[in-house]
PDB file of C-alpha atoms in Angstrom:
ATOM      1  CA  MET A   9      -0.011  -0.311  -0.032  1.00 82.00           C
ATOM      2  CA  THR A  10       1.566   3.612  -0.658  1.00 85.00           C
ATOM      3  CA  THR A  11       1.342   5.912   2.486  1.00 86.00           C
ATOM      4  CA  GLU A  12      -1.676   7.913   1.115  1.00 86.00           C
ATOM      5  CA  GLU A  13      -3.747   4.522   1.074  1.00 88.00           C
ATOM      6  CA  LEU A  14      -2.295   3.850   4.349  1.00 88.00           C
ATOM      7  CA  LYS A  15      -2.847   7.152   5.893  1.00 87.00           C
ATOM      8  CA  SER A  16      -6.864   6.531   4.765  1.00 88.00           C
ATOM      9  CA  VAL A  17      -7.283   2.691   5.479  1.00 90.00           C
ATOM     10  CA  ALA A  18     -10.272   1.635   7.654  1.00 91.00           C
ATOM     11  CA  ILE A  19      -8.799   0.646  11.016  1.00 92.00           C
ATOM     12  CA  ALA A  20     -10.987  -2.172  13.067  1.00 93.00           C
ATOM     13  CA  LYS A  21      -8.084  -1.782  16.292  1.00 94.00           C
ATOM     14  CA  SER A  22      -5.256   0.302  17.725  1.00 94.00           C
ATOM     15  CA  VAL A  23      -2.830  -1.348  19.860  1.00 95.00           C
ATOM     16  CA  ASP A  24      -0.229   1.112  21.285  1.00 95.00           C
ATOM     17  CA  ALA A  25       2.659  -0.669  22.158  1.00 94.00           C
ATOM     18  CA  ARG A  26       4.985   2.638  22.302  1.00 93.00           C
ATOM     19  CA  GLY A  27       5.289   1.984  25.725  1.00 90.00           C
ATOM     20  CA  THR A  28       7.487  -1.369  25.679  1.00 91.00           C
ATOM     21  CA  ALA A  29      10.139  -2.247  23.802  1.00 92.00           C
ATOM     22  CA  CYS A  30      10.822  -5.460  21.833  1.00 90.00           C
ATOM     23  CA  PRO A  31       9.338  -8.465  22.353  1.00 92.00           C
ATOM     24  CA  GLY A  32       6.699  -6.306  23.909  1.00 93.00           C
ATOM     25  CA  PRO A  33       5.160  -4.596  20.429  1.00 94.00           C
ATOM     26  CA  LEU A  34       4.646  -8.623  19.475  1.00 93.00           C
ATOM     27  CA  LEU A  35       3.005  -9.186  21.984  1.00 93.00           C
ATOM     28  CA  GLU A  36       0.582  -6.605  22.212  1.00 93.00           C
ATOM     29  CA  ALA A  37      -0.145  -7.573  18.828  1.00 94.00           C
ATOM     30  CA  LYS A  38      -0.428 -11.913  19.083  1.00 93.00           C
ATOM     31  CA  LYS A  39      -2.870 -10.447  22.411  1.00 93.00           C
ATOM     32  CA  ALA A  40      -5.103  -8.063  20.694  1.00 95.00           C
ATOM     33  CA  ILE A  41      -5.135 -10.028  17.156  1.00 94.00           C
ATOM     34  CA  GLY A  42      -8.038 -12.152  19.028  1.00 93.00           C
ATOM     35  CA  THR A  43     -10.180  -9.179  19.422  1.00 94.00           C
ATOM     36  CA  ILE A  44     -10.476  -8.769  15.590  1.00 95.00           C
ATOM     37  CA  SER A  45     -12.153 -10.768  12.303  1.00 94.00           C
ATOM     38  CA  ALA A  46     -10.400 -12.081   9.447  1.00 94.00           C
ATOM     39  CA  GLY A  47     -10.077  -9.308   7.229  1.00 93.00           C
ATOM     40  CA  ASP A  48      -9.731  -6.213   9.390  1.00 94.00           C
ATOM     41  CA  VAL A  49      -6.806  -4.186   9.916  1.00 95.00           C
ATOM     42  CA  MET A  50      -5.249  -3.336  12.746  1.00 96.00           C
ATOM     43  CA  GLU A  51      -2.692  -0.474  13.211  1.00 95.00           C
ATOM     44  CA  ILE A  52       0.254  -0.912  15.848  1.00 95.00           C
ATOM     45  CA  LEU A  53       2.052   1.751  17.101  1.00 95.00           C
ATOM     46  CA  SER A  54       5.451   1.452  18.128  1.00 94.00           C
ATOM     47  CA  ALA A  55       8.801   2.964  19.585  1.00 92.00           C
ATOM     48  CA  ASP A  56      10.805   0.189  18.788  1.00 90.00           C
ATOM     49  CA  GLU A  57      12.709  -0.124  15.416  1.00 87.00           C
ATOM     50  CA  GLY A  58      12.747  -4.025  15.405  1.00 89.00           C
ATOM     51  CA  THR A  59       8.551  -3.692  15.372  1.00 91.00           C
ATOM     52  CA  LYS A  60       8.358  -2.634  12.123  1.00 89.00           C
ATOM     53  CA  VAL A  61      10.745  -5.479  10.819  1.00 91.00           C
ATOM     54  CA  ASP A  62       9.362  -8.063  12.898  1.00 93.00           C
ATOM     55  CA  ILE A  63       5.493  -7.617  12.526  1.00 93.00           C
ATOM     56  CA  PRO A  64       6.176  -8.170   8.791  1.00 93.00           C
ATOM     57  CA  LYS A  65       7.984 -11.551  10.479  1.00 92.00           C
ATOM     58  CA  TRP A  66       4.670 -12.491  12.380  1.00 93.00           C
ATOM     59  CA  CYS A  67       2.786 -11.606   9.333  1.00 93.00           C
ATOM     60  CA  GLY A  68       3.953 -13.909   7.069  1.00 91.00           C
ATOM     61  CA  LYS A  69       4.239 -16.885   9.372  1.00 90.00           C
ATOM     62  CA  GLN A  70       0.821 -16.344  10.307  1.00 91.00           C
ATOM     63  CA  GLY A  71      -1.064 -16.018   7.079  1.00 92.00           C
ATOM     64  CA  HIS A  72      -1.908 -12.009   7.580  1.00 95.00           C
ATOM     65  CA  GLU A  73      -1.446  -9.341   5.404  1.00 95.00           C
ATOM     66  CA  TYR A  74       1.432  -7.173   5.661  1.00 94.00           C
ATOM     67  CA  LEU A  75       0.156  -3.244   4.272  1.00 94.00           C
ATOM     68  CA  GLY A  76       2.858  -1.150   5.611  1.00 93.00           C
ATOM     69  CA  THR A  77       4.328   1.454   7.994  1.00 94.00           C
ATOM     70  CA  LEU A  78       4.346   4.971   8.293  1.00 93.00           C
ATOM     71  CA  GLU A  79       6.958   7.397   9.938  1.00 92.00           C
ATOM     72  CA  GLU A  80       5.712   9.241  12.537  1.00 91.00           C
ATOM     73  CA  ASN A  81       7.623  11.898  15.060  1.00 92.00           C
ATOM     74  CA  GLY A  82       9.542   9.476  17.336  1.00 90.00           C
ATOM     75  CA  TYR A  83       7.392   6.247  16.555  1.00 93.00           C
ATOM     76  CA  PHE A  84       6.049   4.030  13.651  1.00 93.00           C
ATOM     77  CA  LYS A  85       2.130   2.973  13.026  1.00 94.00           C
ATOM     78  CA  VAL A  86       2.307  -0.631  11.398  1.00 95.00           C
ATOM     79  CA  TYR A  87      -0.382  -2.038   9.344  1.00 95.00           C
ATOM     80  CA  MET A  88      -1.984  -5.412   8.861  1.00 95.00           C
ATOM     81  CA  LYS A  89      -4.996  -6.893   7.649  1.00 95.00           C
ATOM     82  CA  LYS A  90      -6.084 -10.455   9.664  1.00 94.00           C
ATOM     83  CA  LYS A  91      -6.211 -13.334   7.767  1.00 91.00           C
TER      84      LYS A  91
ATOM     85  CA  MET B 235       4.035 -53.627 -22.597  1.00 51.00           C
ATOM     86  CA  GLU B 236       0.800 -54.270 -20.747  1.00 54.00           C
ATOM     87  CA  ASN B 237       2.612 -56.591 -18.089  1.00 57.00           C
ATOM     88  CA  SER B 238       5.368 -53.113 -17.651  1.00 58.00           C
ATOM     89  CA  LYS B 239       2.098 -51.009 -16.529  1.00 62.00           C
ATOM     90  CA  GLU B 240       1.141 -53.898 -13.995  1.00 68.00           C
ATOM     91  CA  VAL B 241       3.919 -53.331 -12.492  1.00 74.00           C
ATOM     92  CA  THR B 242       4.222 -49.793 -12.272  1.00 87.00           C
ATOM     93  CA  ILE B 243       1.085 -49.277 -10.611  1.00 89.00           C
ATOM     94  CA  GLU B 244       1.704 -52.030  -7.944  1.00 88.00           C
ATOM     95  CA  GLN B 245       5.065 -50.609  -7.096  1.00 90.00           C
ATOM     96  CA  LEU B 246       3.583 -47.124  -7.161  1.00 91.00           C
ATOM     97  CA  GLN B 247       1.619 -47.949  -3.997  1.00 92.00           C
ATOM     98  CA  MET B 248       4.132 -49.348  -2.536  1.00 91.00           C
ATOM     99  CA  GLN B 249       6.522 -45.947  -2.860  1.00 92.00           C
ATOM    100  CA  ILE B 250       2.797 -44.045  -2.250  1.00 94.00           C
ATOM    101  CA  ASP B 251       2.752 -46.047   1.320  1.00 93.00           C
ATOM    102  CA  GLU B 252       6.543 -45.364   1.580  1.00 93.00           C
ATOM    103  CA  LEU B 253       6.108 -41.766   1.511  1.00 94.00           C
ATOM    104  CA  LYS B 254       2.963 -41.400   3.817  1.00 94.00           C
ATOM    105  CA  ASN B 255       4.970 -42.898   6.528  1.00 89.00           C
ATOM    106  CA  LYS B 256       7.864 -40.712   5.892  1.00 89.00           C
ATOM    107  CA  ILE B 257       6.014 -37.658   5.483  1.00 89.00           C
ATOM    108  CA  THR B 258       4.279 -38.371   9.085  1.00 84.00           C
ATOM    109  CA  GLN B 259       7.750 -39.498  10.537  1.00 79.00           C
ATOM    110  CA  LEU B 260       9.038 -35.851   8.587  1.00 79.00           C
ATOM    111  CA  GLU B 261       5.864 -34.200  10.550  1.00 77.00           C
ATOM    112  CA  ASN B 262       6.050 -35.689  13.831  1.00 73.00           C
ATOM    113  CA  SER B 263      10.170 -34.726  13.736  1.00 73.00           C
ATOM    114  CA  ARG B 264       9.633 -30.698  12.707  1.00 81.00           C
ATOM    115  CA  LYS B 265       6.312 -29.770  15.303  1.00 89.00           C
ATOM    116  CA  ASP B 266       6.401 -25.626  15.075  1.00 93.00           C
ATOM    117  CA  GLN B 267       8.147 -25.965  18.561  1.00 95.00           C
ATOM    118  CA  LEU B 268      11.317 -24.169  20.095  1.00 97.00           C
ATOM    119  CA  ALA B 269      12.924 -26.548  22.752  1.00 97.00           C
ATOM    120  CA  ILE B 270      15.953 -24.778  25.029  1.00 97.00           C
ATOM    121  CA  ALA B 271      18.130 -25.701  27.391  1.00 97.00           C
ATOM    122  CA  VAL B 272      18.904 -22.726  29.319  1.00 97.00           C
ATOM    123  CA  VAL B 273      21.602 -23.712  31.597  1.00 97.00           C
ATOM    124  CA  SER B 274      23.683 -20.453  31.851  1.00 97.00           C
ATOM    125  CA  GLY B 275      22.438 -18.372  35.040  1.00 95.00           C
ATOM    126  CA  ASP B 276      23.955 -15.124  33.952  1.00 96.00           C
ATOM    127  CA  MET B 277      21.297 -12.836  33.900  1.00 96.00           C
ATOM    128  CA  ASP B 278      21.998 -11.985  30.376  1.00 96.00           C
ATOM    129  CA  LYS B 279      21.520 -15.434  28.938  1.00 97.00           C
ATOM    130  CA  VAL B 280      18.395 -15.998  31.349  1.00 97.00           C
ATOM    131  CA  LEU B 281      16.776 -12.696  29.487  1.00 96.00           C
ATOM    132  CA  ALA B 282      17.560 -13.344  26.010  1.00 96.00           C
ATOM    133  CA  ALA B 283      16.497 -17.287  26.823  1.00 97.00           C
ATOM    134  CA  MET B 284      13.381 -15.457  27.843  1.00 97.00           C
ATOM    135  CA  VAL B 285      12.888 -12.659  24.907  1.00 96.00           C
ATOM    136  CA  ILE B 286      13.276 -15.515  22.392  1.00 97.00           C
ATOM    137  CA  SER B 287      10.834 -17.623  23.981  1.00 97.00           C
ATOM    138  CA  ILE B 288       8.010 -14.972  24.756  1.00 96.00           C
ATOM    139  CA  ALA B 289       8.379 -13.788  20.673  1.00 96.00           C
ATOM    140  CA  ALA B 290       8.157 -17.221  19.642  1.00 96.00           C
ATOM    141  CA  ALA B 291       5.417 -18.075  21.412  1.00 96.00           C
ATOM    142  CA  ALA B 292       4.001 -14.530  20.585  1.00 95.00           C
ATOM    143  CA  MET B 293       4.511 -16.476  16.619  1.00 94.00           C
ATOM    144  CA  ASP B 294       2.235 -19.361  18.391  1.00 93.00           C
ATOM    145  CA  THR B 295       5.302 -21.236  18.261  1.00 95.00           C
ATOM    146  CA  GLN B 296       4.883 -24.004  21.218  1.00 96.00           C
ATOM    147  CA  VAL B 297       7.797 -23.379  23.820  1.00 97.00           C
ATOM    148  CA  LYS B 298       9.601 -25.623  25.940  1.00 97.00           C
ATOM    149  CA  LEU B 299      12.634 -24.515  28.300  1.00 97.00           C
ATOM    150  CA  PHE B 300      14.440 -27.075  30.461  1.00 97.00           C
ATOM    151  CA  PHE B 301      16.245 -25.257  33.233  1.00 97.00           C
ATOM    152  CA  SER B 302      19.543 -27.033  34.153  1.00 96.00           C
ATOM    153  CA  PHE B 303      22.300 -26.340  36.613  1.00 95.00           C
ATOM    154  CA  TRP B 304      23.269 -22.578  36.790  1.00 96.00           C
ATOM    155  CA  SER B 305      19.912 -21.603  35.399  1.00 96.00           C
ATOM    156  CA  LEU B 306      18.201 -22.937  38.689  1.00 96.00           C
ATOM    157  CA  SER B 307      18.721 -20.162  40.359  1.00 95.00           C
ATOM    158  CA  ALA B 308      16.989 -18.107  38.459  1.00 96.00           C
ATOM    159  CA  LEU B 309      13.455 -20.040  39.183  1.00 96.00           C
ATOM    160  CA  ARG B 310      14.134 -19.940  43.223  1.00 95.00           C
ATOM    161  CA  ASP B 311      11.686 -17.786  44.703  1.00 94.00           C
ATOM    162  CA  PRO B 312      13.638 -15.670  47.688  1.00 93.00           C
ATOM    163  CA  LYS B 313      10.463 -16.042  49.999  1.00 93.00           C
ATOM    164  CA  LYS B 314      10.511 -19.569  50.684  1.00 91.00           C
ATOM    165  CA  ASN B 315      12.844 -21.227  52.714  1.00 88.00           C
ATOM    166  CA  PRO B 316      12.828 -25.090  52.526  1.00 87.00           C
ATOM    167  CA  LYS B 317      13.681 -26.625  55.915  1.00 87.00           C
ATOM    168  CA  GLY B 318      16.002 -29.327  56.430  1.00 86.00           C
ATOM    169  CA  LYS B 319      18.630 -28.772  53.777  1.00 88.00           C
ATOM    170  CA  ASP B 320      21.690 -30.774  54.842  1.00 89.00           C
ATOM    171  CA  PHE B 321      25.027 -28.348  55.607  1.00 90.00           C
ATOM    172  CA  ILE B 322      26.303 -28.196  51.815  1.00 90.00           C
ATOM    173  CA  SER B 323      23.340 -27.568  50.132  1.00 90.00           C
ATOM    174  CA  LYS B 324      22.736 -24.893  52.917  1.00 90.00           C
ATOM    175  CA  MET B 325      26.347 -23.490  52.103  1.00 89.00           C
ATOM    176  CA  PHE B 326      25.723 -23.787  48.193  1.00 90.00           C
ATOM    177  CA  GLY B 327      21.921 -21.925  48.837  1.00 90.00           C
ATOM    178  CA  MET B 328      23.564 -19.291  49.902  1.00 91.00           C
ATOM    179  CA  MET B 329      26.233 -18.847  47.956  1.00 92.00           C
ATOM    180  CA  LEU B 330      24.242 -19.099  44.822  1.00 93.00           C
ATOM    181  CA  PRO B 331      21.866 -15.898  43.806  1.00 94.00           C
ATOM    182  CA  LYS B 332      18.016 -16.725  45.283  1.00 94.00           C
ATOM    183  CA  GLY B 333      16.326 -15.992  42.452  1.00 94.00           C
ATOM    184  CA  LYS B 334      15.852 -14.181  39.416  1.00 94.00           C
ATOM    185  CA  ASP B 335      16.065 -10.410  40.887  1.00 93.00           C
ATOM    186  CA  LYS B 336      19.654 -11.340  42.169  1.00 94.00           C
ATOM    187  CA  LEU B 337      21.681 -12.910  39.249  1.00 95.00           C
ATOM    188  CA  LYS B 338      24.776 -11.299  37.862  1.00 95.00           C
ATOM    189  CA  LEU B 339      25.904 -10.489  34.733  1.00 94.00           C
ATOM    190  CA  SER B 340      28.001 -12.655  32.521  1.00 94.00           C
ATOM    191  CA  ASN B 341      30.328  -9.323  31.556  1.00 93.00           C
ATOM    192  CA  MET B 342      30.762  -6.179  33.085  1.00 92.00           C
ATOM    193  CA  ASN B 343      29.551  -7.787  37.023  1.00 91.00           C
ATOM    194  CA  MET B 344      31.074  -5.117  38.482  1.00 91.00           C
ATOM    195  CA  CYS B 345      30.710  -7.027  42.176  1.00 90.00           C
ATOM    196  CA  GLY B 346      26.748  -6.119  41.145  1.00 89.00           C
ATOM    197  CA  MET B 347      27.014  -2.540  39.451  1.00 93.00           C
ATOM    198  CA  GLY B 348      26.568  -4.011  36.559  1.00 94.00           C
ATOM    199  CA  PRO B 349      23.170  -5.652  36.574  1.00 94.00           C
ATOM    200  CA  LEU B 350      21.648  -2.948  38.867  1.00 94.00           C
ATOM    201  CA  MET B 351      22.909  -0.313  35.284  1.00 95.00           C
ATOM    202  CA  ILE B 352      21.158  -3.003  33.535  1.00 94.00           C
ATOM    203  CA  LYS B 353      17.964  -2.659  35.389  1.00 95.00           C
ATOM    204  CA  MET B 354      17.997   0.755  35.063  1.00 95.00           C
ATOM    205  CA  LEU B 355      18.562   1.121  31.681  1.00 94.00           C
ATOM    206  CA  MET B 356      16.034  -1.751  31.067  1.00 94.00           C
ATOM    207  CA  LYS B 357      13.507   0.296  32.911  1.00 93.00           C
ATOM    208  CA  LYS B 358      14.349   3.439  31.073  1.00 93.00           C
ATOM    209  CA  GLN B 359      13.686   1.739  27.676  1.00 92.00           C
ATOM    210  CA  ASN B 360      10.926  -0.089  28.952  1.00 92.00           C
ATOM    211  CA  VAL B 361      11.885  -3.216  27.965  1.00 93.00           C
ATOM    212  CA  MET B 362      10.220  -6.156  30.412  1.00 94.00           C
ATOM    213  CA  SER B 363      11.781  -7.190  33.804  1.00 94.00           C
ATOM    214  CA  LEU B 364      12.504 -10.797  34.182  1.00 95.00           C
ATOM    215  CA  ASP B 365       9.896 -10.774  36.626  1.00 94.00           C
ATOM    216  CA  GLN B 366       7.250  -9.452  34.092  1.00 94.00           C
ATOM    217  CA  MET B 367       9.219 -11.990  31.153  1.00 96.00           C
ATOM    218  CA  PHE B 368       8.004 -14.989  33.773  1.00 96.00           C
ATOM    219  CA  LYS B 369       4.689 -13.784  33.802  1.00 96.00           C
ATOM    220  CA  GLU B 370       3.903 -12.963  30.319  1.00 95.00           C
ATOM    221  CA  ALA B 371       5.709 -16.317  29.584  1.00 96.00           C
ATOM    222  CA  GLY B 372       3.791 -18.328  31.909  1.00 96.00           C
ATOM    223  CA  GLU B 373       0.308 -16.831  30.615  1.00 95.00           C
ATOM    224  CA  LEU B 374       1.597 -18.064  26.915  1.00 95.00           C
ATOM    225  CA  GLY B 375       1.495 -21.439  27.914  1.00 95.00           C
ATOM    226  CA  ILE B 376       5.635 -21.553  28.132  1.00 97.00           C
ATOM    227  CA  GLU B 377       6.664 -24.430  30.132  1.00 96.00           C
ATOM    228  CA  ILE B 378       9.342 -24.337  32.219  1.00 97.00           C
ATOM    229  CA  THR B 379      10.805 -28.248  33.106  1.00 96.00           C
ATOM    230  CA  VAL B 380      13.133 -28.185  36.142  1.00 95.00           C
ATOM    231  CA  CYS B 381      16.537 -30.416  35.792  1.00 94.00           C
ATOM    232  CA  GLU B 382      15.455 -32.985  39.159  1.00 93.00           C
ATOM    233  CA  MET B 383      19.327 -33.617  38.705  1.00 93.00           C
ATOM    234  CA  SER B 384      21.063 -30.695  38.856  1.00 93.00           C
ATOM    235  CA  MET B 385      18.332 -29.366  41.717  1.00 92.00           C
ATOM    236  CA  GLY B 386      19.639 -32.717  43.987  1.00 91.00           C
ATOM    237  CA  LEU B 387      23.171 -31.575  43.050  1.00 91.00           C
ATOM    238  CA  MET B 388      23.020 -28.101  43.859  1.00 91.00           C
ATOM    239  CA  GLY B 389      20.672 -29.252  47.036  1.00 91.00           C
ATOM    240  CA  PHE B 390      17.822 -26.679  45.746  1.00 93.00           C
ATOM    241  CA  LYS B 391      13.930 -27.892  46.803  1.00 92.00           C
ATOM    242  CA  LYS B 392      11.293 -28.050  44.909  1.00 92.00           C
ATOM    243  CA  GLU B 393       9.472 -25.961  47.593  1.00 92.00           C
ATOM    244  CA  GLU B 394      11.649 -23.341  47.111  1.00 93.00           C
ATOM    245  CA  MET B 395      11.269 -22.739  43.586  1.00 95.00           C
ATOM    246  CA  ILE B 396       8.712 -20.228  42.103  1.00 95.00           C
ATOM    247  CA  ASP B 397       4.785 -20.127  41.484  1.00 95.00           C
ATOM    248  CA  TYR B 398       4.988 -21.106  37.679  1.00 95.00           C
ATOM    249  CA  PRO B 399       1.778 -22.671  36.129  1.00 94.00           C
ATOM    250  CA  ASN B 400       2.584 -26.452  35.064  1.00 83.00           C
ATOM    251  CA  LEU B 401       6.138 -26.145  36.476  1.00 93.00           C
ATOM    252  CA  ARG B 402       7.562 -29.583  35.728  1.00 93.00           C
ATOM    253  CA  PHE B 403      10.292 -31.940  37.305  1.00 94.00           C
ATOM    254  CA  ALA B 404      11.712 -34.164  34.638  1.00 94.00           C
ATOM    255  CA  GLY B 405      15.500 -35.730  33.571  1.00 92.00           C
ATOM    256  CA  ALA B 406      17.212 -35.172  30.161  1.00 92.00           C
ATOM    257  CA  ALA B 407      15.424 -37.274  28.576  1.00 91.00           C
ATOM    258  CA  THR B 408      12.740 -35.350  28.278  1.00 92.00           C
ATOM    259  CA  PHE B 409      14.863 -32.406  27.233  1.00 94.00           C
ATOM    260  CA  VAL B 410      15.791 -34.594  24.179  1.00 92.00           C
ATOM    261  CA  ALA B 411      12.216 -35.725  23.134  1.00 90.00           C
ATOM    262  CA  ASP B 412      10.994 -32.342  23.731  1.00 92.00           C
ATOM    263  CA  ALA B 413      13.942 -31.118  21.112  1.00 93.00           C
ATOM    264  CA  GLY B 414      13.756 -34.125  18.974  1.00 90.00           C
ATOM    265  CA  GLU B 415      10.258 -32.863  17.528  1.00 90.00           C
ATOM    266  CA  SER B 416      11.305 -29.499  17.589  1.00 93.00           C
ATOM    267  CA  ALA B 417      12.064 -27.621  14.235  1.00 92.00           C
ATOM    268  CA  MET B 418      13.922 -25.387  16.308  1.00 94.00           C
ATOM    269  CA  GLN B 419      16.385 -26.282  19.110  1.00 96.00           C
ATOM    270  CA  LEU B 420      18.886 -23.693  21.088  1.00 97.00           C
ATOM    271  CA  PHE B 421      21.149 -23.961  24.612  1.00 97.00           C
ATOM    272  CA  ILE B 422      21.952 -21.176  26.231  1.00 97.00           C
TER     273      ILE B 422
END
């Protein structure tokens, strides 16, 4: 997805994991994924650089679709769609 | 020509059966599972084991930890004081760290300054503490097995181990069996 598309995508859930370092954001994402339905888009906020690489790996393993990452001031917004 | 065809079908059937057996074997030996033998009792190494385990469990990989030798210090509950230890066991108990909060660093320990500094940094950078990690691990269903033999060797008792869901006590064969069916095995 392009930056513009990501900015306007409808989000079913936003997970704020900025208060935790690796492996915290992944853990928060795993806990939250059960609360959304298949096809829903989830946004994960993280201040941890590793997250933007780790979430795509997690998506790849679980079959979710990784949509992209937006860089904000001092943190990242990682987008993924549930399988 | 006719004859050779019949033989081929029979052979094919046999080959398919053989393949089926092999696939079943392979599937059983490469489960989506991580087995770690945690032997070191250094804070940094126990931390590494827990971070990897939690990341794996978050990715729905089954995790089985086998705690042995020095790492047993990390499983001691500082609030528990078991009775009936002999002299050497008491000595060992006193000399070894009592609980995960008292572990030393493998490098830059500097008489305890190192661990203090690392803990400060971990807090500042929002890294989970070992205490939190064990709590998360329990909730994620990460299995911990305590090596009976090393526990006996160091004079630790079951009663002084931390409260952890389904803490198991077993021998080396348990780790071998767990590792044998895991796609990933680590030794820390």
